[in-house]
XYZ file of C-alpha atoms in Angstrom:
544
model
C 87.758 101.516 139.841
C 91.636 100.200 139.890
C 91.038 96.635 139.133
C 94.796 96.490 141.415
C 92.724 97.340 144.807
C 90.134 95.611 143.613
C 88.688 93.101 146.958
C 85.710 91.692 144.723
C 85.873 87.572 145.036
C 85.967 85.709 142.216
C 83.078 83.895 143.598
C 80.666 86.457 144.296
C 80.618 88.835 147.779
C 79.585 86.705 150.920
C 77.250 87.394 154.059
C 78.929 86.525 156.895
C 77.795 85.913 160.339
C 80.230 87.411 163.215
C 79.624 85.820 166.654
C 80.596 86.436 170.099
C 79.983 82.795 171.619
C 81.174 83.718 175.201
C 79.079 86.343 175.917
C 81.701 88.969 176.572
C 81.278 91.575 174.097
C 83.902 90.605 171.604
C 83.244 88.399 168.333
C 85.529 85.395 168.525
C 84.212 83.491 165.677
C 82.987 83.973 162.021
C 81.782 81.826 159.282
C 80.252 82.179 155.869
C 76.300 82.247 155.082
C 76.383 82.573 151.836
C 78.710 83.071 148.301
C 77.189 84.266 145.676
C 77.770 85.857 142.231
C 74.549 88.073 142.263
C 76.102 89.572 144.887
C 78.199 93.010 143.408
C 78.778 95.143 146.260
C 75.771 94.580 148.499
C 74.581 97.731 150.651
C 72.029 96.290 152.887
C 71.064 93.240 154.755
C 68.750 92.329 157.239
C 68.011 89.470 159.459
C 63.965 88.580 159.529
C 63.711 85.138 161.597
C 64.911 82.821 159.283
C 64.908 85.300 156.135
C 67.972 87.091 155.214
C 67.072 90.416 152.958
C 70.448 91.111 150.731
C 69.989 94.819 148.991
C 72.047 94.228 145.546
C 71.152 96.183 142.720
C 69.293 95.245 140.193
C 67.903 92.272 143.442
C 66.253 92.279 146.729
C 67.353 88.891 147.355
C 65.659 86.961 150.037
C 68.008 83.766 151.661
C 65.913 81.286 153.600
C 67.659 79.186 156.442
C 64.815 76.386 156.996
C 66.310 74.276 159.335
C 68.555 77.220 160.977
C 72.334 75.280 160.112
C 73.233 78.733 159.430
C 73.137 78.061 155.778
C 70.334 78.652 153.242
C 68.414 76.192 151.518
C 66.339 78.834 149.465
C 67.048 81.771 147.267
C 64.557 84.368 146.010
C 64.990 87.178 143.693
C 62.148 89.448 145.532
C 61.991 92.478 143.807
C 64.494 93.245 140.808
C 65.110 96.119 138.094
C 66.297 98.587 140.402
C 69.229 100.716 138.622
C 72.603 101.188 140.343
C 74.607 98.180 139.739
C 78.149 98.084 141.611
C 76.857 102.275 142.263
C 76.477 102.889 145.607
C 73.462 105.591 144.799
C 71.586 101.950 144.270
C 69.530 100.045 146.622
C 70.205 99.805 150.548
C 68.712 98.007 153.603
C 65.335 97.011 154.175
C 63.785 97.070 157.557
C 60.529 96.043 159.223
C 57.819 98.254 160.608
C 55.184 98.191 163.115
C 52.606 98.512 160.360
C 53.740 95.335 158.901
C 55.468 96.653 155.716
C 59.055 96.260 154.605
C 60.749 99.967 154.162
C 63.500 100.658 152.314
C 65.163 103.393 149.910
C 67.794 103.101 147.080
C 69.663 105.875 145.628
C 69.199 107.925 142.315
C 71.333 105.851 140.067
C 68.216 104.866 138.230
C 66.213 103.601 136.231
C 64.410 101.295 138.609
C 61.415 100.041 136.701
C 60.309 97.613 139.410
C 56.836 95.553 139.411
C 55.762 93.679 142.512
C 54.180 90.290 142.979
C 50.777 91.534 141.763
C 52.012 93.249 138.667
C 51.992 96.745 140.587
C 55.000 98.741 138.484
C 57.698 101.429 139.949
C 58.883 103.645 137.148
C 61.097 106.316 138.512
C 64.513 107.709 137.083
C 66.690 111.308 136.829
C 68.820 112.694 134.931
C 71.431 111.815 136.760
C 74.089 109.317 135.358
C 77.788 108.159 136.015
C 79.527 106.840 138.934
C 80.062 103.502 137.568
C 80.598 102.035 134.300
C 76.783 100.696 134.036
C 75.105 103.798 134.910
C 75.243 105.201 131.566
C 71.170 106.172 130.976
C 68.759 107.408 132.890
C 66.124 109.832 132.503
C 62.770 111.574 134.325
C 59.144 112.418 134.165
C 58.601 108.254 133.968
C 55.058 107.861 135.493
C 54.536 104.786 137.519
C 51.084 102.852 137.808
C 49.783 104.836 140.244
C 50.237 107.597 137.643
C 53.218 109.670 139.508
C 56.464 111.172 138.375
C 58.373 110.077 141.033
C 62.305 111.322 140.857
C 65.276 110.474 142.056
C 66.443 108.231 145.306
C 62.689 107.085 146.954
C 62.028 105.824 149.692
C 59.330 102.710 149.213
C 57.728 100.153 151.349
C 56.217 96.602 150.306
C 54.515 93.749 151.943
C 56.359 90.700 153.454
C 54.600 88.591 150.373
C 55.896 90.809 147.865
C 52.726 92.758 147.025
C 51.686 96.213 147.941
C 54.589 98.423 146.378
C 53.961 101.924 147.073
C 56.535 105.071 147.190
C 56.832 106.978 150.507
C 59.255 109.398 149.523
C 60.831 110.753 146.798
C 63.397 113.260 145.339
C 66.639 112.330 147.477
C 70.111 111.860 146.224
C 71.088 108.916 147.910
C 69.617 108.358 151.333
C 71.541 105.248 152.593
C 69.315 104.578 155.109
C 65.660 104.626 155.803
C 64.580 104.388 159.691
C 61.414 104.031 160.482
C 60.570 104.169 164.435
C 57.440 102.072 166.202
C 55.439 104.976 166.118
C 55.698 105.114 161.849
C 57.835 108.122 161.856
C 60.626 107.899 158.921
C 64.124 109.436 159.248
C 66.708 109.671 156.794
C 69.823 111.334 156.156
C 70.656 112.664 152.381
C 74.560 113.554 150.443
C 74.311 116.245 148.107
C 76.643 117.015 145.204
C 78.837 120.014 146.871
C 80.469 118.524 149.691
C 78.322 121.475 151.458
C 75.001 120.867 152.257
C 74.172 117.284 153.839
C 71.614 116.737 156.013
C 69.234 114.959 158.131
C 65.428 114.788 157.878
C 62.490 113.684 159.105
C 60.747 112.274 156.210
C 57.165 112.815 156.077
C 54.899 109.903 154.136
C 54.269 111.071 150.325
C 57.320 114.078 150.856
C 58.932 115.519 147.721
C 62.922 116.211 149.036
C 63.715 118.864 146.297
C 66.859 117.144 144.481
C 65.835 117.125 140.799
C 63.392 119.707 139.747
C 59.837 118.084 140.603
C 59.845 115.928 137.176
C 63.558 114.686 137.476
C 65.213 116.604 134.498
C 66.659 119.161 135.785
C 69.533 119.228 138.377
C 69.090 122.175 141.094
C 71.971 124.145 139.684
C 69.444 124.954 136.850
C 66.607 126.223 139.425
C 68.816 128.410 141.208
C 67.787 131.830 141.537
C 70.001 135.062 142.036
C 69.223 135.680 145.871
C 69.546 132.053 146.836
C 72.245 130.154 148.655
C 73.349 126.637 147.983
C 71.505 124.609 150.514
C 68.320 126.537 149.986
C 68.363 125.820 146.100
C 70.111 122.725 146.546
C 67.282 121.104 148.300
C 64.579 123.397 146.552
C 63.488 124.940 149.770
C 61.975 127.309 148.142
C 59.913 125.772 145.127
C 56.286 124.598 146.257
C 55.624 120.847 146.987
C 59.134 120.273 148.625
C 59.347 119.552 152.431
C 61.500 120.911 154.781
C 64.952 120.092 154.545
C 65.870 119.220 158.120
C 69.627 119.589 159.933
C 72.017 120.951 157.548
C 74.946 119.354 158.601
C 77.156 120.633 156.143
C 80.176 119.444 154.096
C 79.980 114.708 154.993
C 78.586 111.707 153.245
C 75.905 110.360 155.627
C 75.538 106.785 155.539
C 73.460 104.856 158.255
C 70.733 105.907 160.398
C 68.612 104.767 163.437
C 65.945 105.465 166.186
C 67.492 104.359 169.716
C 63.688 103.179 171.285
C 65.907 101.443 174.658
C 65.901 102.390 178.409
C 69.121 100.178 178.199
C 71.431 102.904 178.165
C 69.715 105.661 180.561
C 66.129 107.720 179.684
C 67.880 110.407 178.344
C 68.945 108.331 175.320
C 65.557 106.649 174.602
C 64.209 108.644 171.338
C 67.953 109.391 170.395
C 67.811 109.530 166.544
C 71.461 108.879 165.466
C 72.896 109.761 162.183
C 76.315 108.304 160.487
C 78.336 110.676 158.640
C 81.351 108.826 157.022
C 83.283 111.754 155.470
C 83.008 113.682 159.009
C 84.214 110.397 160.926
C 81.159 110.607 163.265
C 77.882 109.662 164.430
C 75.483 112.743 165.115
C 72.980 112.163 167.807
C 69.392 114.074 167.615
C 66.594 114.429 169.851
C 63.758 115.627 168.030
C 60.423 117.032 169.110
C 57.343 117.583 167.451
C 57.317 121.257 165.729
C 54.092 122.522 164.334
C 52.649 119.559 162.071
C 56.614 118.134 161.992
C 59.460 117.839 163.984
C 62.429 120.027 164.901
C 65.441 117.948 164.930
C 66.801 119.986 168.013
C 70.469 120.742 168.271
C 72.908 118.024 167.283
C 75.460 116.508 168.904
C 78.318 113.988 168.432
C 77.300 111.162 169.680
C 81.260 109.627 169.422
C 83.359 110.809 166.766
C 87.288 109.732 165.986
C 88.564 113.525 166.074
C 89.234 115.887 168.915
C 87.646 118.877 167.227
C 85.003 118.486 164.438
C 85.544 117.989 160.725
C 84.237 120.671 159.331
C 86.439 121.425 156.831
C 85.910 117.581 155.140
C 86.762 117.486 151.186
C 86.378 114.282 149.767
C 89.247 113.930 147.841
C 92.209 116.137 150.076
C 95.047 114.008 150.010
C 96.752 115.267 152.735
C 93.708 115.248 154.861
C 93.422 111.412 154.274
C 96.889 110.820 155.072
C 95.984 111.759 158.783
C 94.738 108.408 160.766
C 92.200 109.777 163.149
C 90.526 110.440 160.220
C 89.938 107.215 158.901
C 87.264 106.330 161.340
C 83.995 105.438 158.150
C 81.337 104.549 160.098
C 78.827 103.390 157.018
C 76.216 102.199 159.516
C 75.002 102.297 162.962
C 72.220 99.425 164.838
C 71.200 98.955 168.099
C 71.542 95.036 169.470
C 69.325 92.574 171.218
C 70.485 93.676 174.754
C 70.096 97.786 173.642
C 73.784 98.287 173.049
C 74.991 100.496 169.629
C 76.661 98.523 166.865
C 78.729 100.835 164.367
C 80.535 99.286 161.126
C 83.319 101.233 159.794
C 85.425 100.545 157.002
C 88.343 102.143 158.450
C 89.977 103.627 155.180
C 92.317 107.036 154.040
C 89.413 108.438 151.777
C 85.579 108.444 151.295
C 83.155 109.813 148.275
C 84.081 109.535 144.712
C 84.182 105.758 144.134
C 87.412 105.935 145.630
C 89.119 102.697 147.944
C 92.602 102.967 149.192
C 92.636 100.676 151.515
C 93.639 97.373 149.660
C 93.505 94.673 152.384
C 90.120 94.955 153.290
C 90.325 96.527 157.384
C 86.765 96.636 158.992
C 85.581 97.320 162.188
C 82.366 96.680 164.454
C 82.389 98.494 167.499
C 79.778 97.795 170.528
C 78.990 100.868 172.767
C 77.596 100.102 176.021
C 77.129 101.973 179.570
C 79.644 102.267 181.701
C 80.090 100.089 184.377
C 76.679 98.212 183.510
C 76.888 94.773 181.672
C 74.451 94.344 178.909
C 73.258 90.772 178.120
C 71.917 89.592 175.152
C 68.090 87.656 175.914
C 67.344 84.528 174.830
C 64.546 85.403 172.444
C 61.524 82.704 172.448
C 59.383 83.048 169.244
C 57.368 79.989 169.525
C 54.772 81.076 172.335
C 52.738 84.235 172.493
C 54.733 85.169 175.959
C 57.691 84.976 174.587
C 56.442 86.998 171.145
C 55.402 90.105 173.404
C 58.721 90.218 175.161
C 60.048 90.189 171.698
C 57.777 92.924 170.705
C 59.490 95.359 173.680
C 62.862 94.052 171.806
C 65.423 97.365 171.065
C 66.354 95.415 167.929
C 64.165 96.680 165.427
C 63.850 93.183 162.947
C 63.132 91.430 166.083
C 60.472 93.218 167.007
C 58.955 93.427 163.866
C 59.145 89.381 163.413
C 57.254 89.204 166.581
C 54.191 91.848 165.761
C 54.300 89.417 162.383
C 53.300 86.007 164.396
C 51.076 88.164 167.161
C 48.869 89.463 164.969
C 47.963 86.291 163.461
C 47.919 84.442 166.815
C 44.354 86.095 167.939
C 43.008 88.883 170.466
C 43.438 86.944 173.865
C 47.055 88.705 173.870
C 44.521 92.284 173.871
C 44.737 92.414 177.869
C 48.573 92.072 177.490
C 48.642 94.990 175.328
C 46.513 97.421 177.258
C 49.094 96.729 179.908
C 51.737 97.988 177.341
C 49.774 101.109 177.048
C 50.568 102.096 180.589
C 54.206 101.752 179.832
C 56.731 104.655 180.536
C 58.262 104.347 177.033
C 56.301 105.735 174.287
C 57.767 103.498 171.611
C 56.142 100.368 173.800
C 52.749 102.489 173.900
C 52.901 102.599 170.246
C 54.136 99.115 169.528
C 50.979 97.965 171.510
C 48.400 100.134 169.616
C 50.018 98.869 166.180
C 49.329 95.416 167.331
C 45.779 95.731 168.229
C 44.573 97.746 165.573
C 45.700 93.793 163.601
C 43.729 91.713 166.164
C 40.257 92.481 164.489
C 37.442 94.378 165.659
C 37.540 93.830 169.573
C 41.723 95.031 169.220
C 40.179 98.048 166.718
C 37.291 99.213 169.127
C 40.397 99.729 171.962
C 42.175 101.679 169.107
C 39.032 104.128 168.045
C 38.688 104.997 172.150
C 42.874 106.379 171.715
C 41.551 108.707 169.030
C 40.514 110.686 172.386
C 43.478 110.117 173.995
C 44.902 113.218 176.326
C 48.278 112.626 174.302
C 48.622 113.804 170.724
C 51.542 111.172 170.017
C 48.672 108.319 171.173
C 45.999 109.738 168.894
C 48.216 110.373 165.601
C 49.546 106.237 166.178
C 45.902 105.480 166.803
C 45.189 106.684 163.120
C 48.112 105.854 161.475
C 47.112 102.353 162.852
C 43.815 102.434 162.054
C 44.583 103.760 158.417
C 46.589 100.325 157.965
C 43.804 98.256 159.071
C 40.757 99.747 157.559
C 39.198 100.045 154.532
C 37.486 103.573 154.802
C 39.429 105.896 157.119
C 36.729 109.035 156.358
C 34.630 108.189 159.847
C 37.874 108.442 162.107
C 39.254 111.584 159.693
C 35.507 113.382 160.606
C 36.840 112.768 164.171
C 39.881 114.420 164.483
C 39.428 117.519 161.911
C 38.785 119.744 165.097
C 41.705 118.328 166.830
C 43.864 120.769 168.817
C 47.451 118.986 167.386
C 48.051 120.281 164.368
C 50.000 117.203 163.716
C 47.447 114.676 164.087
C 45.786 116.964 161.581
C 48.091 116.778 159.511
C 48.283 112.907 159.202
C 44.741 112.871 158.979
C 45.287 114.793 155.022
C 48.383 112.382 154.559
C 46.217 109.089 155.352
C 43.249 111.049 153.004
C 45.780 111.750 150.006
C 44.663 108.678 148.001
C 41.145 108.966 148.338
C 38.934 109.748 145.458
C 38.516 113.819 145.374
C 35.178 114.534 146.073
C 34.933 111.837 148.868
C 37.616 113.892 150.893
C 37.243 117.302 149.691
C 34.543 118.357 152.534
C 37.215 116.854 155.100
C 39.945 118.260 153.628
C 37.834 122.037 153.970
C 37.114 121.422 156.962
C 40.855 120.853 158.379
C 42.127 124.265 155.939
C 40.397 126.242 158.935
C 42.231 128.355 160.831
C 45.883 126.283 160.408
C 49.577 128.270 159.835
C 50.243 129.158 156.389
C 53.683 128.904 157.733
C 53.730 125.430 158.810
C 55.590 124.210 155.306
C 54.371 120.301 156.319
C 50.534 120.775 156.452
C 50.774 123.536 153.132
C 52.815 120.421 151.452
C 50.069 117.686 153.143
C 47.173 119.749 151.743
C 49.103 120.518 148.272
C 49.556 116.309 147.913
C 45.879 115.670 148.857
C 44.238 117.754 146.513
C 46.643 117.369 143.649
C 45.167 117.555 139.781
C 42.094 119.511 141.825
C 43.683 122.535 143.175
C 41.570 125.136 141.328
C 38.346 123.558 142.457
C 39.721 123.492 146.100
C 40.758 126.718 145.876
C 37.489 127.873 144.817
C 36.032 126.856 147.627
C 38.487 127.547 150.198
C 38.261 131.341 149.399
């Protein structure tokens, strides 16, 4: 906000490219892709073969390098309207998933009255407003075309042609990150508004977050009740149709987040979920297991952190905290490389939160993290045969691997005794990568998927559906299937992938899988409570 510390260029932000040309770990040369006015204080990019995705509020711009002389010869305004210009509660990075969607969230600095390629229209917004000079209205209860109130930050997803638009989450405060892992699992991390009560969450599809009261015009302060603490009403633990909050990781200001699918740096850190916390100058590891019809995030850990002791104590605007250096560690993001190694950014600057900058020249950092005594190499990555596609598929980079499920699946089923190969695998995130794929290779890849739905393993049967779900018009037949199965988690997704049905095409399903579950398992009550929504008298009816 002081135009004297200002770093904006006169000629629009750039996207550069950093490159280490000798192989040894250390960038030795940079150059710029592209300078452009639309570009205010960008928040997320991402690399898609020859696509660059730029998140820049009120854009999701789209670069296109055709000939690959590291300069683009296309620009495309891909989605616009989202609120939160120069705001960092506005719109971050995109990333690709095993499904074949785009995922992405922005922040609550709304409106964002967005319509896709086939005239599909987000309207979502809060009361919140401020922050920047632009954010001056807002407001909630805006229903969208799929006749929701969705509130808030959201978390959305879209096809790679622009179409398909559709909200996965909603209710957040500003989620900088959306992570979405090859089995379809989405992770995110949240701020709040009291320094106090971060945290990180497993995000389950269709999940109400509990920011804004349910319609977005109320802050939480105004749903508190007498015997609650701050987290609890913060996120609106208690208030029906809100999900479980997750890891309260107390006072921070999470940025980036990722799933570390890799053997590259030792077992124990494949299915490491790691979370960035800027204010708290760490990253927090996780490793989560399934609880009930969720997951427990398990006990966290730092994962590396700039600080001897914890930061527990962080305020956003102390002073004299800031003035102390080991502080100033900002890691705003955290990625995991070709070769498997962790990539953190950090700004490196005296104070975080608040719109504040006092660090005037500009200082960045991207740190590597590798094993030990064990030399990672980045591979040569081969898209243009179907050999060199699959080992991009096992690739720990998750844009990579997405790019390559996007040319498999439209390269034909004689890759289908490849894949049952990759079921054998000793990583699950392989297992699931393969089952994505074949569910896409028509109906010889979707028979091999329908036998999983009797798979020993309830992580093999819930992918099986999820994939199926994605490449099937009528899920009911495989939902009859499972409504006796013994995971209360495949269960569970079975309601999820049954929420948009018409009512009395699901209802007998839907009975069927209220028998004998746990009243305290807060995901399926929330599952159910979304998949018979506008009907809940008539379900109720019958249920008792």
């Amino acid at each position: 906000n002081d135009s004297t510390k200002s770093l904006h260029h006169s000629g629009g932000d750039r996207v550069m490219i950093i490159e280490d040309t000798d192989g040894d770990g250390a960038a030795d040369e940079s150059k710029i892709f592209v300078q452009d006015k639309d570009l205010t204080s960008p928040l997320g990019i991402a690399v898609i073969g020859n696509k660059v995705y730029v998140s820049c509020s009120p854009h999701l711009i789209v670069y296109t390098d055709e000939n690959q002389d590291y300069q683009p010869d296309k620009k495309e305004i891909f989605l616009t309207g989202f609120g939160g210009l120069d705001h960092d509660h506005s719109l971050h990075a995109i990333v690709g998933s095993m499904d074949g969607n785009l995922y992405f969230p922005t922040g609550n600095a709304g409106p964002h009255i967005v319509t896709d390629k086939s005239g599909w229209t987000l309207r979502s917004g809060s009361i919140y407003t401020g922050g920047s000079p632009y954010n001056r209205e807002n407001h909630g209860n805006m229903k969208s075309d799929d006749g929701k109130v969705w509130v808030g930050g959201l978390a959305l997803k879209i096809k790679p042609d622009g179409n398909g638009l559709k909200v996965v989450g909603h209710n957040f405060r500003n989620a900088y990150e959306l992570a979405v892992d090859s089995r379809g699992d989405m992770w995110q991390n949240d701020n709040d508004d009291q320094v106090v009560t971060c945290r990180a969450t497993w995000l389950m599809e269709g999940g109400n977050t509990g920011y804004f009261s349910t319609d977005g015009t109320r802050y939480w302060q105004a749903d508190q009740r007498p015997d609650q603490d701050v987290f609890t009403a913060h996120w609106h633990q208690e208030d029906p149709g809100v999900i479980p909050a997750g890891d309260q990781t107390g006072a921070g200001a999470p940025t980036g987040v990722v799933m570390y699918e890799d053997d590259a740096l030792g077992e124990n850190y494949r299915g490491m979920l790691l979370s960035a916390d800027a204010g708290r100058n760490v990253i927090f590891g996780y490793h989560p297991k399934q609880h009930q019809s969720g997951y427990d995030l398990g006990k966290r850990f730092n994962f590396i952190t700039s600080l001897s002791e914890d930061n527990e104590g962080y305020v956003w605007n102390d002073s004299a905290m800031n003035r102390q250096t080991d502080k100033w560690f900002r890691p705003s993001d955290v990625a995991v490389g070709t070769e498997g190694a962790i990539y953190i950014a950090d700004w490196y600057d005296p104070v975080v939160g608040g719109h504040q900058m006092a660090d005037s020249t500009g200082y960045g950092r991207i740190y590597r993290i590798t094993p030990k005594n064990k030399e990672l190499v980045r591979p040569v990555i081969d898209m243009s045969s179907a050999k060199g596609q699959l080992n991009a598929l096992l690739s720990p980079a998750v844009n990579v691997r997405f790019e390559a499920y996007q040319r498999l699946v439209k390269g034909g089923d004689a890759i289908i005794p490849d894949l049952e190969k990759m079921l054998e695998s000793k990583n699950p995130f392989h297992q699931a990568r393969a089952i994505w794929l074949l569910a896409g290779l028509g109906e010889n890849g979707k028979r091999k998927v329908e036998e999983l739905l009797n798979h020993k393993n309830a992580n093999i049967r819930a992918v099986a559906f999820r994939a199926l779900r994605q490449h099937s018009d009528d899920i009911t037949t495989y939902a009859r299937r499972l409504v006796d199965d013994p995971s209360a988690f495949v269960k569970r997704e079975v309601i999820i992938g049954l929420s948009d049905y018409p009512y009395d095409q699901k209802k007998p399903i839907l009975l069927q899988l209220m028998k004998d579950f746990d009243a305290n398992d807060r995901w399926y009550v929330e599952a159910l409570g979304n998949a018979v929504s506008g009907h809940e008298d008539d379900f109720l009816h019958d249920v008792v």
